[in-house]
mmCIF file of C-alpha atoms in Angstrom:
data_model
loop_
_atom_site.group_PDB
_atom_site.id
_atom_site.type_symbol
_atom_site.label_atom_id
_atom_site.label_comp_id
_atom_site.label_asym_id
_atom_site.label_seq_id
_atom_site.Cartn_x
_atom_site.Cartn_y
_atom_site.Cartn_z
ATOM 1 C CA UNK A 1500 -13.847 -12.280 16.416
ATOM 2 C CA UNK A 1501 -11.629 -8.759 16.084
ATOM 3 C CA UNK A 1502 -11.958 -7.663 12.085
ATOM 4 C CA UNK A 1503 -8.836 -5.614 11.134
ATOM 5 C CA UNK A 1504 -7.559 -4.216 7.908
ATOM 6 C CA UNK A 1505 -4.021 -5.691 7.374
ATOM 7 C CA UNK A 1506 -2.345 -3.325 4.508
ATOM 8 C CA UNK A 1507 -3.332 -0.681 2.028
ATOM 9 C CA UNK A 1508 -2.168 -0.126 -1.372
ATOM 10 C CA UNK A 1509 -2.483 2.816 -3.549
ATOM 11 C CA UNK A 1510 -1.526 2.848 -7.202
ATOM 12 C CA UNK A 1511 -0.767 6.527 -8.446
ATOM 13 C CA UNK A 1512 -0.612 7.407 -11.996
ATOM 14 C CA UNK A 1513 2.715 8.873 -11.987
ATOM 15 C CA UNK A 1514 2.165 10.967 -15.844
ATOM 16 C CA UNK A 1515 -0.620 12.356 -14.369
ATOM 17 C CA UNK A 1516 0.693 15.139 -12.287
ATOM 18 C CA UNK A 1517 -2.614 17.185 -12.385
ATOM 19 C CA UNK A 1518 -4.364 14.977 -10.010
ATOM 20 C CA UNK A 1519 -1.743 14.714 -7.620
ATOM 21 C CA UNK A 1520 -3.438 17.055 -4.994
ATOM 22 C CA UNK A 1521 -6.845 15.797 -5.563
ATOM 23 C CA UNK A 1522 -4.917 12.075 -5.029
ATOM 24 C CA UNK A 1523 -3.549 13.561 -1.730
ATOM 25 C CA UNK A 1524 -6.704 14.766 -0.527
ATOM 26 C CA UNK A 1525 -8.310 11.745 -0.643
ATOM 27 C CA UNK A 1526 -5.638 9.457 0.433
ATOM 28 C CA UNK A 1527 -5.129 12.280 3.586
ATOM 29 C CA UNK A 1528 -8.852 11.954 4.162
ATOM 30 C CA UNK A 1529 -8.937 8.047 3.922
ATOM 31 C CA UNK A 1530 -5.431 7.301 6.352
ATOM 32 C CA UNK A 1531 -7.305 10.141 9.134
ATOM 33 C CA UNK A 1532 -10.960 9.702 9.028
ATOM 34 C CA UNK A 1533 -10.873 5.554 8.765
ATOM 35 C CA UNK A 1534 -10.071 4.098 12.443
ATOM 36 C CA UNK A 1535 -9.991 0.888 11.164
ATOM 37 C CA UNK A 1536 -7.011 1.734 9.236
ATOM 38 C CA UNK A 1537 -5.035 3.531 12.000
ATOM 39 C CA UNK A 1538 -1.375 2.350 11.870
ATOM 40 C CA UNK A 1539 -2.078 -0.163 8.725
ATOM 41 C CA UNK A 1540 1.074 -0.260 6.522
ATOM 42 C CA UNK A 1541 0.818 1.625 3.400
ATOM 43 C CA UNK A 1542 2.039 1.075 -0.009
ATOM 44 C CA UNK A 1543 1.916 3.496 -2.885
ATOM 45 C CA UNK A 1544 3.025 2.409 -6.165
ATOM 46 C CA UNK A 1545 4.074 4.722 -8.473
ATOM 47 C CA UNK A 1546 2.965 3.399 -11.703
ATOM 48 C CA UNK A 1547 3.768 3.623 -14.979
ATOM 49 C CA UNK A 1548 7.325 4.491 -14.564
ATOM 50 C CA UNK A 1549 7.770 3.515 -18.205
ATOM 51 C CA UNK A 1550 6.608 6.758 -19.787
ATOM 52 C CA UNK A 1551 8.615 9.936 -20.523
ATOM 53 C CA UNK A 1552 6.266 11.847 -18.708
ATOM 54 C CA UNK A 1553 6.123 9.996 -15.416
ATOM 55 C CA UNK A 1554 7.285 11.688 -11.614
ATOM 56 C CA UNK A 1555 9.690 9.912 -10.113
ATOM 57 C CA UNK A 1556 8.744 8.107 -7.217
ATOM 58 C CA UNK A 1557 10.480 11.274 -4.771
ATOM 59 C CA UNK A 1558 8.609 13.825 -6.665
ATOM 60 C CA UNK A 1559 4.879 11.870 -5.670
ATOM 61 C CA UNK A 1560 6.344 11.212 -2.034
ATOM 62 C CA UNK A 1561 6.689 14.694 -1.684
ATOM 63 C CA UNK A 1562 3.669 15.477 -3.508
ATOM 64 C CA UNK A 1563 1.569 13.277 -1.132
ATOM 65 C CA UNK A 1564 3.554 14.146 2.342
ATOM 66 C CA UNK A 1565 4.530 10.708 2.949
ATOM 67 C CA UNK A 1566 7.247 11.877 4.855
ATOM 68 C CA UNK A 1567 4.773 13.633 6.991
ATOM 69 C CA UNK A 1568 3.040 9.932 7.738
ATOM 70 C CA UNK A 1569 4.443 8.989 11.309
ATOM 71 C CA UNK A 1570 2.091 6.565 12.504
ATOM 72 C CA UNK A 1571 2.556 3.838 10.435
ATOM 73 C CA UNK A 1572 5.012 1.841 7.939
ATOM 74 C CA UNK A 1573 4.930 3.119 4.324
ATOM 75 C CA UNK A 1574 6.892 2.410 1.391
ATOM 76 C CA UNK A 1575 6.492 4.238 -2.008
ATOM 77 C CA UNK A 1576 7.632 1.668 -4.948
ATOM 78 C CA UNK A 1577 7.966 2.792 -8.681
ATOM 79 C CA UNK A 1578 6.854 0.186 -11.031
ATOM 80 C CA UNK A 1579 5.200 -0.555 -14.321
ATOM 81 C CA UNK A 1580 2.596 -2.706 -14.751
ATOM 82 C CA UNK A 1581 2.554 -2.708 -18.162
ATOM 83 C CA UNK A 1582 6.354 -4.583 -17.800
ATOM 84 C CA UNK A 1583 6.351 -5.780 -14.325
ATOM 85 C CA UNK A 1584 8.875 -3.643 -12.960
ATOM 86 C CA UNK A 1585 8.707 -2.691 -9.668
ATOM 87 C CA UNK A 1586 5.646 -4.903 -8.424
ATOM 88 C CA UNK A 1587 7.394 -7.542 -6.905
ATOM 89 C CA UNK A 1588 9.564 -5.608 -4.770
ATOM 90 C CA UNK A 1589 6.503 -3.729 -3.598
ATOM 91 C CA UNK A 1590 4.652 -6.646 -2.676
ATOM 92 C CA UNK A 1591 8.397 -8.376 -0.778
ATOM 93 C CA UNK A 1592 8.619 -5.241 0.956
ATOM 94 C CA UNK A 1593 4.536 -5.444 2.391
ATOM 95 C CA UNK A 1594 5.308 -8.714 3.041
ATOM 96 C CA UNK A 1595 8.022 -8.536 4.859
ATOM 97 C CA UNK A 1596 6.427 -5.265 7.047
ATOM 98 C CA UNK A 1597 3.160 -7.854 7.285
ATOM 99 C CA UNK A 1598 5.572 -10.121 9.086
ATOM 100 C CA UNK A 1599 6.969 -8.528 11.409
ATOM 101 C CA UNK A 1600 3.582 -7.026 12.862
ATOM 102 C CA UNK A 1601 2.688 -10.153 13.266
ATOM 103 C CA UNK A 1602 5.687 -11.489 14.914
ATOM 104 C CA UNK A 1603 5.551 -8.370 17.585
ATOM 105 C CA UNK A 1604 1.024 -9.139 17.790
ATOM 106 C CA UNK A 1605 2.278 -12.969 18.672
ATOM 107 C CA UNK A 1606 4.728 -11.654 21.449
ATOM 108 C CA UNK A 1607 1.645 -9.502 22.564
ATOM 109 C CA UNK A 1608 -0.717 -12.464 23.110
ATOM 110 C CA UNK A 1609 1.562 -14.407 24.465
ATOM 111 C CA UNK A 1610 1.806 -11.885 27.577
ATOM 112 C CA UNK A 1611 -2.212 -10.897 27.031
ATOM 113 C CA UNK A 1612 -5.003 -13.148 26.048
ATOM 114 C CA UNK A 1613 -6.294 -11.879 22.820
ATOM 115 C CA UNK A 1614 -8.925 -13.594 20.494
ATOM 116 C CA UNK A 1615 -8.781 -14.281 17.408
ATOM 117 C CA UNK A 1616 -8.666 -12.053 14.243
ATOM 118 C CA UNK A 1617 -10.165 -12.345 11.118
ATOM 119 C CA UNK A 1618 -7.715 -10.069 8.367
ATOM 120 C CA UNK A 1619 -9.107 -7.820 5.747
ATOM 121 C CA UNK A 1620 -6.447 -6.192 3.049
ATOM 122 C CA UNK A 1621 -7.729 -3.383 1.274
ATOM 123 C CA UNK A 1622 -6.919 -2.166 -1.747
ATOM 124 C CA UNK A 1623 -6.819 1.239 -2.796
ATOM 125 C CA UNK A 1624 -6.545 2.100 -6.783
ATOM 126 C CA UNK A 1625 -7.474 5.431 -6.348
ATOM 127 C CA UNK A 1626 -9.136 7.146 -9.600
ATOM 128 C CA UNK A 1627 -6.282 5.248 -12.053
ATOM 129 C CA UNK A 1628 -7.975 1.889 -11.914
ATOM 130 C CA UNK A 1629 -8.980 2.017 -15.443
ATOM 131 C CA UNK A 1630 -4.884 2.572 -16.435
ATOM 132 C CA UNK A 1631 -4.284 -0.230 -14.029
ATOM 133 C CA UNK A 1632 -3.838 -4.100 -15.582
ATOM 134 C CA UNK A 1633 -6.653 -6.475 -14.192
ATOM 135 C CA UNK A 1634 -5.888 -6.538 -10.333
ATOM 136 C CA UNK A 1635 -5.432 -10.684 -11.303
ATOM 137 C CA UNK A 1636 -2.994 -9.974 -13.887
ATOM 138 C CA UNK A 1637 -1.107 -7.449 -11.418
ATOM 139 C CA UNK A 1638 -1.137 -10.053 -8.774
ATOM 140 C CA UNK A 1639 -0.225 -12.872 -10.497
ATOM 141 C CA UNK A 1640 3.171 -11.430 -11.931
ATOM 142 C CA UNK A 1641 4.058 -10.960 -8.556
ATOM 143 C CA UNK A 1642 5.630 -14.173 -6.656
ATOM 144 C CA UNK A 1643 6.013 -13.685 -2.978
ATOM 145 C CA UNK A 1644 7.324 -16.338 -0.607
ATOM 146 C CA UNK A 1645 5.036 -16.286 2.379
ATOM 147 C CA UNK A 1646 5.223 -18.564 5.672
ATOM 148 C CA UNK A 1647 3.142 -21.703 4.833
#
């Protein structure tokens, strides 16, 4: 049985612009260094877009080079968790990406013989998991229609 990583998530604090590079660094390191993760969509979510003090969700794009990122789907998504902006439109848009890998893996196998694959998701809060909501509570406000 193939293991495979089917998505990543970040969740940047967007008010805290001082850790920007240090987030970069890591997520650089991580999306280079981790084969397993080579062409996994990515989604960033730029939280807490309710605060004053927040970057817009360009400013951490450009801040993180996720323009430079050419070898796999990534969407940035500005949200709140603290109001639920933002979240479910991240989580349609992964979705939707999650969907059409595996309509073009299915057209794959059905000219090659390939086995069966067990899917992993991965979650990346990088160093703002303690301003996050409880993952539970984040995923729960979210309602995604997925094929049954």
């Amino acid at each position: 049985m193939t293991r495979c990583v089917v998505f990543q998530v970040f969740v940047i604090d967007s008010a805290d612009q001082d850790r920007l590079e240090e987030v970069n660094a890591e997520m650089t390191k991580l999306l280079t260094e981790e084969d397993k993760l080579a062409g996994v969509p990515l989604l960033v979510y730029a939280n807490k877009q309710d605060l004053l003090s927040a970057m817009s969700a360009e400013d951490i794009a450009t801040g993180l080079n996720l323009t430079g990122i050419k070898d796999r789907s990534w969407q940035i998504q500005a949200c709140s968790a603290k109001t639920g902006e933002g979240l479910s439109e991240g989580m349609e848009w992964l979705v939707s990406t999650i969907q059409e890998r595996e309509a073009e893996a299915e057209k794959k196998s059905k000219k090659h013989k390939v086995g069966k694959s067990e899917n992993i998701i991965l979650f990346c809060f990088s160093f703002f998991i303690s301003d996050m909501v409880n993952l539970g509570e984040l995923l729960s406000s979210v309602k995604v229609r997925t094929r049954g």
